[in-house]
Tab-separated table of C-alpha atoms in Angstrom:
chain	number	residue	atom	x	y	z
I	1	UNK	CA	-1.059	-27.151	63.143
I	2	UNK	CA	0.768	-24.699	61.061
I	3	UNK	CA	1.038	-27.443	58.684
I	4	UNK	CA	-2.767	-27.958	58.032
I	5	UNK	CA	-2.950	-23.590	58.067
I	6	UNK	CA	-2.492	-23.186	54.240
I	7	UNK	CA	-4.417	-26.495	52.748
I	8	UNK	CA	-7.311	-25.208	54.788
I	9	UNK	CA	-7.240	-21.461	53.555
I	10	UNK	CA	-7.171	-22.850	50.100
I	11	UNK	CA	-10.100	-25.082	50.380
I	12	UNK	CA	-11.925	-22.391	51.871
I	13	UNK	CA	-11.629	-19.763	49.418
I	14	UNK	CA	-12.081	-22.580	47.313
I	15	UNK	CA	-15.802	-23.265	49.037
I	16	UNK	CA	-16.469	-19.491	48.752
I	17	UNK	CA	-16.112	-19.441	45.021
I	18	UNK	CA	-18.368	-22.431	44.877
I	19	UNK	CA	-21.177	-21.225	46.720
I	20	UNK	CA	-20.978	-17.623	46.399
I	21	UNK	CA	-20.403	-17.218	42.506
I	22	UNK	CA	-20.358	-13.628	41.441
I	23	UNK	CA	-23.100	-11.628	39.586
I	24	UNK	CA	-21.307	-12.018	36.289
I	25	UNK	CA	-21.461	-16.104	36.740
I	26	UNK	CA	-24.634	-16.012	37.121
I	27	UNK	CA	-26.254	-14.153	35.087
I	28	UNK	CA	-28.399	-16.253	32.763
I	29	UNK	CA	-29.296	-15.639	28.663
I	30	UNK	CA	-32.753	-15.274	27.846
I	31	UNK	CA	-34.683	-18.752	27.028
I	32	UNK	CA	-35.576	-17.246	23.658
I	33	UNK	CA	-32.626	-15.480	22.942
I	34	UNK	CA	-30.865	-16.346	19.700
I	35	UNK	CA	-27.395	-14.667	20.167
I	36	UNK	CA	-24.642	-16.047	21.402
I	37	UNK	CA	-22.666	-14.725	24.416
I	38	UNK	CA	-19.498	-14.756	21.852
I	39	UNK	CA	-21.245	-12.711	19.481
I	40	UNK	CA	-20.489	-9.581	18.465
I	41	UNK	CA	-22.572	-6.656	19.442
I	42	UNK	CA	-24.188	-5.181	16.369
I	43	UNK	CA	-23.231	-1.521	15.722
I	44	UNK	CA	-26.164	0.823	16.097
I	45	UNK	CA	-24.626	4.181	14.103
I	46	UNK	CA	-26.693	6.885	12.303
I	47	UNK	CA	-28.450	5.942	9.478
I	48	UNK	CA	-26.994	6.288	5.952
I	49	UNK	CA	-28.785	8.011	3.174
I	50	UNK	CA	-29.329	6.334	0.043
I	51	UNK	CA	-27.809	8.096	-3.045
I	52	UNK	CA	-30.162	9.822	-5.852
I	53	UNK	CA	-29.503	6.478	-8.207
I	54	UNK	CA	-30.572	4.322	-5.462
I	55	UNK	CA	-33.779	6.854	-4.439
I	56	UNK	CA	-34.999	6.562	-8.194
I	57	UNK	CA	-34.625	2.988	-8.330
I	58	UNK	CA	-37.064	2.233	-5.337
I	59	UNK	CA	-40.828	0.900	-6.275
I	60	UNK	CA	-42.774	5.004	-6.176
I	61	UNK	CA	-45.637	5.311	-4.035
I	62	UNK	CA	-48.486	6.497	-4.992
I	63	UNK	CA	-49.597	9.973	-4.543
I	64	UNK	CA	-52.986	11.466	-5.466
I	65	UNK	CA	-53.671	15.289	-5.512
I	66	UNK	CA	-57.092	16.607	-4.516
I	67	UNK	CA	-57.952	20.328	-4.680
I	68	UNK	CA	-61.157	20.978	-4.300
I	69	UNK	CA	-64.079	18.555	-2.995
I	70	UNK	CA	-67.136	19.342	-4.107
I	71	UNK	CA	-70.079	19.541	-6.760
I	72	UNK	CA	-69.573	21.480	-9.941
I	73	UNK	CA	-72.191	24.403	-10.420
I	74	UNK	CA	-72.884	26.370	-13.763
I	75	UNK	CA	-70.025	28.676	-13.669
I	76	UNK	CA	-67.032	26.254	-13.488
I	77	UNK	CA	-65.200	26.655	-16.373
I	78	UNK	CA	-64.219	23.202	-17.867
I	79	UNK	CA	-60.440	23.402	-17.194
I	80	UNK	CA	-61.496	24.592	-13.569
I	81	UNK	CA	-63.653	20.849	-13.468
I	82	UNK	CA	-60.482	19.260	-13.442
I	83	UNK	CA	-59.816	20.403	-10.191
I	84	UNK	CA	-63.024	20.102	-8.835
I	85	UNK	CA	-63.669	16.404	-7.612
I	86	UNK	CA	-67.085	15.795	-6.810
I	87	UNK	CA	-68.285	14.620	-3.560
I	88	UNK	CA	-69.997	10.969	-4.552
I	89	UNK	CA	-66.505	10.208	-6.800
I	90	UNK	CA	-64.442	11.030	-3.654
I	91	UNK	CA	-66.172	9.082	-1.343
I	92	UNK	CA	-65.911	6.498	-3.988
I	93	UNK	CA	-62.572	6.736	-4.614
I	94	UNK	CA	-61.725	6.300	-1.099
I	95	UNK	CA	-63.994	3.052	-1.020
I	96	UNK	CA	-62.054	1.804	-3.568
I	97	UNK	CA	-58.619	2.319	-1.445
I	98	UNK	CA	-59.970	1.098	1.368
I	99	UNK	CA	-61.692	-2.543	-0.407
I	100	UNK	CA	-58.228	-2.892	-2.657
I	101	UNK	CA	-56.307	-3.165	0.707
I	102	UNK	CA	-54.629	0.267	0.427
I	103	UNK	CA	-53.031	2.134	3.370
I	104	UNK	CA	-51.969	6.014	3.388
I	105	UNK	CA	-49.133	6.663	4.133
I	106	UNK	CA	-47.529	10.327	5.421
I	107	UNK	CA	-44.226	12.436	4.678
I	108	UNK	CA	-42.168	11.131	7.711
I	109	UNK	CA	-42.728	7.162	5.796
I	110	UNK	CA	-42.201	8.249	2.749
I	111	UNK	CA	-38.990	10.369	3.473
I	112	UNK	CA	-37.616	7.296	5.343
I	113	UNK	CA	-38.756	5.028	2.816
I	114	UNK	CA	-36.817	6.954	0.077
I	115	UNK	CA	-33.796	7.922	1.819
I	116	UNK	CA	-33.125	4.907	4.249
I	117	UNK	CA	-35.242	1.862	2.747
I	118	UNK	CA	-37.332	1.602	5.821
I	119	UNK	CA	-40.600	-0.600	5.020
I	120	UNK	CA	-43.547	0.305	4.182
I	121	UNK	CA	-47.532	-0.893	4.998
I	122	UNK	CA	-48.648	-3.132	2.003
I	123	UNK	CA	-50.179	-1.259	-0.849
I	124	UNK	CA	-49.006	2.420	0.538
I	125	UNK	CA	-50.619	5.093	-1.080
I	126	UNK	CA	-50.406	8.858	0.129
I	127	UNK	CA	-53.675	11.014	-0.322
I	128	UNK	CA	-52.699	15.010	-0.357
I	129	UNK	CA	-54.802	18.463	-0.772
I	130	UNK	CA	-53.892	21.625	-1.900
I	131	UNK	CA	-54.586	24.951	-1.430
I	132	UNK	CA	-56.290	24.832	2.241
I	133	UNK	CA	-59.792	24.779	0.348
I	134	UNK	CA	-62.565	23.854	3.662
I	135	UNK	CA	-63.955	21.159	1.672
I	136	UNK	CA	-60.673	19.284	2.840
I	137	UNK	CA	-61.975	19.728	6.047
I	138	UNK	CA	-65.476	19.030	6.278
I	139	UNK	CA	-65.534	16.370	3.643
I	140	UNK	CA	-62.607	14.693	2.721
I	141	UNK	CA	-61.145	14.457	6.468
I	142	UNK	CA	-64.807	13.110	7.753
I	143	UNK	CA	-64.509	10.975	4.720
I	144	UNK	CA	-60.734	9.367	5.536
I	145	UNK	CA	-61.869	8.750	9.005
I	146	UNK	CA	-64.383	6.230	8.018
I	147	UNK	CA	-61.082	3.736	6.888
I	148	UNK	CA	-58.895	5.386	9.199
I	149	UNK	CA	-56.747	7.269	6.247
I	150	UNK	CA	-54.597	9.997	6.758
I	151	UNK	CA	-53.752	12.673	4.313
I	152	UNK	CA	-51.090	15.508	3.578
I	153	UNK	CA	-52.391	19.167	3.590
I	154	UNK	CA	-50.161	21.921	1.682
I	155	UNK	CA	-51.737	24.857	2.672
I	156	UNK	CA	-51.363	28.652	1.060
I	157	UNK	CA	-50.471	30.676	4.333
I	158	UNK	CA	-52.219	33.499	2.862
I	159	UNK	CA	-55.416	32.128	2.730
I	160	UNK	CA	-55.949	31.295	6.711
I	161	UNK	CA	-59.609	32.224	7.867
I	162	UNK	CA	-60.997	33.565	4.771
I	163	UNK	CA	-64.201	32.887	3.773
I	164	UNK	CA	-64.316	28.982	1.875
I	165	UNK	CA	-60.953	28.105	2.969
I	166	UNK	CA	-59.640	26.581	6.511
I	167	UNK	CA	-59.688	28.193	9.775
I	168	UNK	CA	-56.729	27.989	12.559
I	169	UNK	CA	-58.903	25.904	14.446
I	170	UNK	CA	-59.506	23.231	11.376
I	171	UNK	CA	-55.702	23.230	11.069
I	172	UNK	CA	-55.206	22.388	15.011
I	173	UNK	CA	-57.502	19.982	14.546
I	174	UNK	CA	-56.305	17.955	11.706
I	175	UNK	CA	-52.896	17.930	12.767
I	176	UNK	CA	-54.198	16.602	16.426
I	177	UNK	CA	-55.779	13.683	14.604
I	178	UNK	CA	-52.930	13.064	12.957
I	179	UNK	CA	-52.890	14.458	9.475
I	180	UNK	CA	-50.056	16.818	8.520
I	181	UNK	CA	-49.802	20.315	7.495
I	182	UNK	CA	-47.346	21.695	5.590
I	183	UNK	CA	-46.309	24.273	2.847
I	184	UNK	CA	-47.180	25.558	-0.641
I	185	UNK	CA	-46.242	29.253	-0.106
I	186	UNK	CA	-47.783	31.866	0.932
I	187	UNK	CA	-50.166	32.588	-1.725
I	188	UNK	CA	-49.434	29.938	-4.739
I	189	UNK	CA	-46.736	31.999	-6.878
I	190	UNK	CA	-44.420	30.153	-8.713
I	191	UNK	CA	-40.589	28.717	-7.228
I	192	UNK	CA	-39.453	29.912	-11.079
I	193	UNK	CA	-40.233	33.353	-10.388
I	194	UNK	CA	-38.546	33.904	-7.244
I	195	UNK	CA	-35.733	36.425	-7.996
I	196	UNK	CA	-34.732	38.212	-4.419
I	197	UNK	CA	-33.987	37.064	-0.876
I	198	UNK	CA	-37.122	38.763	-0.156
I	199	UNK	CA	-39.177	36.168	-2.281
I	200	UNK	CA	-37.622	33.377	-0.313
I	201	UNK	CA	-38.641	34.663	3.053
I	202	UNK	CA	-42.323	35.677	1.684
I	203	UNK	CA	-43.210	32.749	0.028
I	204	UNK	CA	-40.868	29.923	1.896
I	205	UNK	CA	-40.066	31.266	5.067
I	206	UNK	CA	-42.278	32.709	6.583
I	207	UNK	CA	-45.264	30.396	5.361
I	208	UNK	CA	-43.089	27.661	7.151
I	209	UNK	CA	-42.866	29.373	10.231
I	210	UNK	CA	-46.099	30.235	10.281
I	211	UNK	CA	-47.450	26.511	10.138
I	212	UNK	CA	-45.189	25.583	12.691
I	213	UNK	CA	-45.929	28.221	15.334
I	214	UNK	CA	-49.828	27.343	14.663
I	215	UNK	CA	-49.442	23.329	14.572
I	216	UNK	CA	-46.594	23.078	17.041
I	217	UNK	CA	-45.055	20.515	14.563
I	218	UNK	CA	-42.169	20.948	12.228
I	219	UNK	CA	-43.327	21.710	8.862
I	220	UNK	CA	-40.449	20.421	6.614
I	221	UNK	CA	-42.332	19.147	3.195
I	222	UNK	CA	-43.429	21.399	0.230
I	223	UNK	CA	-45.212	21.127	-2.631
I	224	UNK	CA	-44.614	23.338	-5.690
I	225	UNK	CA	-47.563	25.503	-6.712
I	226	UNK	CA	-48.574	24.447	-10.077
I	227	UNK	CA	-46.563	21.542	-9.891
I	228	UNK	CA	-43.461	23.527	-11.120
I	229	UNK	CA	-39.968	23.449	-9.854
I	230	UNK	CA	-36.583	24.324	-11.508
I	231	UNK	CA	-33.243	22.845	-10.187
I	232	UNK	CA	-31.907	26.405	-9.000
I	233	UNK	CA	-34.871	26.586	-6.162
I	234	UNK	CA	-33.801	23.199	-4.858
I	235	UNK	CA	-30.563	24.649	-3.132
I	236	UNK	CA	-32.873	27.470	-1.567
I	237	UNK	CA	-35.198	24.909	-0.181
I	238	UNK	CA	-32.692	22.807	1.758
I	239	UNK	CA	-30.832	25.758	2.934
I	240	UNK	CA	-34.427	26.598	4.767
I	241	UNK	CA	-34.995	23.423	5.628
I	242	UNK	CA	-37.125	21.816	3.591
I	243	UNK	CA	-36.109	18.106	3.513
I	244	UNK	CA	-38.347	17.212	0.583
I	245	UNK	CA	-40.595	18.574	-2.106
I	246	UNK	CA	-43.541	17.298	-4.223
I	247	UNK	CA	-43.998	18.556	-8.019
I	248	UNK	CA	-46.457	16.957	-9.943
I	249	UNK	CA	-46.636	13.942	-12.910
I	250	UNK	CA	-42.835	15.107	-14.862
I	251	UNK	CA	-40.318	13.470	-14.536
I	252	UNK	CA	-38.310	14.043	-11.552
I	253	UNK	CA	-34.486	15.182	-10.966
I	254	UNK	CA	-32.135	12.512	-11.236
I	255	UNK	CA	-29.777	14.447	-8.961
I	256	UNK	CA	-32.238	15.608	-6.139
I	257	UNK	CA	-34.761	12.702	-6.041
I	258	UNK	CA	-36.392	13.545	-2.655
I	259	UNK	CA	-36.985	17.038	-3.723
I	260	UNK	CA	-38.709	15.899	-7.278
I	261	UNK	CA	-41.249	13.227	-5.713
I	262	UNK	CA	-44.207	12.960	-8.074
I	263	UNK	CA	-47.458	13.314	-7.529
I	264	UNK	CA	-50.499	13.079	-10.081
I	265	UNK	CA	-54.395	15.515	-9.837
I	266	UNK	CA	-57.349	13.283	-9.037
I	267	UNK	CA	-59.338	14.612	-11.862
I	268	UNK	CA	-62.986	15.661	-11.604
I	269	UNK	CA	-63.605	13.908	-15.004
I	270	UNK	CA	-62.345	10.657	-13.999
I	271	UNK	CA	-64.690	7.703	-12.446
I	272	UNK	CA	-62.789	5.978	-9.386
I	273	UNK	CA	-61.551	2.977	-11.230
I	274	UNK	CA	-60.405	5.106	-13.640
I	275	UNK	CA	-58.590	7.155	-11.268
I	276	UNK	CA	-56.895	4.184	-9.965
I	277	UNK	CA	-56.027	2.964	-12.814
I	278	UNK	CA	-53.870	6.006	-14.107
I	279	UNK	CA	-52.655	5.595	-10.031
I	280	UNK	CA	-51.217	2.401	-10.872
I	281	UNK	CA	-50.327	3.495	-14.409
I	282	UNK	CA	-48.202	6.317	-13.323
I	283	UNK	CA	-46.136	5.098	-10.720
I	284	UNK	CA	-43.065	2.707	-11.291
């Protein structure tokens, strides 16, 4: 008997392994999986920011500028007109968007777009206001709904509640629909004249937390009044945490792309196709 003792343990254990296979043996890959069990695990690090070259060398997107949206009366001067889009050329302008195939894009695409290469919808094009004018509101937002576009707001802090510009409440509301809202200043004076600390926090700081206490979203995209930037304010921006800044139709920095993205003024004078036409002039 003590013969047969160890042949029988063995086959045993033997019969256990068989039958009883651990969880690691039999665990099965996925019918429509197409990795390997020998294949290495890909490595999932932080993303890496393109350089400037690399920025300026990506396809632009792009941007139109809309101030105010409405019909010119008597008193507009004829450089104010340029400003001034009328109501039938917006709504036609959108139209045109929307039957070319276009779709807006916002700041948090475009940033990642830029900076990381991450793809875009086909035919991106962002629309974006200035000035927190009410027309925004009750026309062009109405308007973008009908396509289901979404637009950029850079509001003046200053202006809040007064009489023909937005309300708190409009704000709320476009940023719960999902528009953004972000900054250009506190009331429109120009990055080349800041001189003090105190300019910083008026027109940059402030404004920013101010839009992000009312909004409960970051607010972390500018737009220089006027279009006009100089490459000492860029410094000042990032160290308040702007991550990106919009001038207008010059050229932008070779050094600080992101903060230099261009943007051209839908002007009152122009028909819609010949709006889009400068659109798809202007942007390379």
């Amino acid at each position: 008997m003590k013969k047969l003792f160890l042949p029988l343990v063995v086959f045993l254990f033997t019969c256990s392994i068989a039958c009883n296979p651990s969880p690691a043996t039999t665990k099965e890959t996925p019918k429509d999986s197409t990795v390997s069990d020998n294949a290495p695990a890909k490595a999932s690090g932080p993303k890496v920011m393109a350089d400037a070259a690399t920025i300026i060398a990506r396809k632009e997107v792009p941007i139109l500028c809309y101030h105010q949206i409405r019909d010119w009366v008597g008193s507009d001067s004829k450089g104010a007109r340029d400003y001034i889009r009328p109501v039938d050329a917006f709504k036609a302008d959108l139209k045109l968007l929307a039957d070319s195939g276009y779709h807006t894009v916002l700041p948090d695409q475009l940033y990642d777009y830029l900076a990381y290469g991450t793809p875009l919808p086909p035919k991106p094009v962002m629309l974006s206001y200035d000035d927190t004018d009410d027309d925004q509101f009750t026309i062009a937002a109405p308007e973008m709904k009908k396509y289901g576009f979404k637009g950029v707001f850079f509001i003046m802090t200053v202006s809040i509640n007064r009489p023909k510009y937005m309300t708190k409440e409009q704000i709320r509301q476009l940023t719960d629909e999902g528009h953004v809202v972000t900054s250009h200043t506190w009331d429109h004076h120009s990055v080349k004249g800041y001189k003090t600390e105190q300019d910083w926090l008026t027109q940059i700081e402030k404004p920013k937390k101010t839009i992000e206490d009312l909004t409960g979203k970051k607010a972390i995209d500018f737009a220089y009044p006027f279009g006009l930037w100089n490459r000492e304010a860029i410094p000042e921006l990032k160290k308040r945490g702007v991550r990106s800044a919009y001038i207008l139709s010059t050229k932008r920095d070779p050094d600080d792309p992101l903060y230099t993205i261009r943007r051209i003024i839908a002007s009152g004078y122009w028909s819609a196709s010949t709006l889009h036409k400068s659109m798809i002039e202007s942007f390379h």
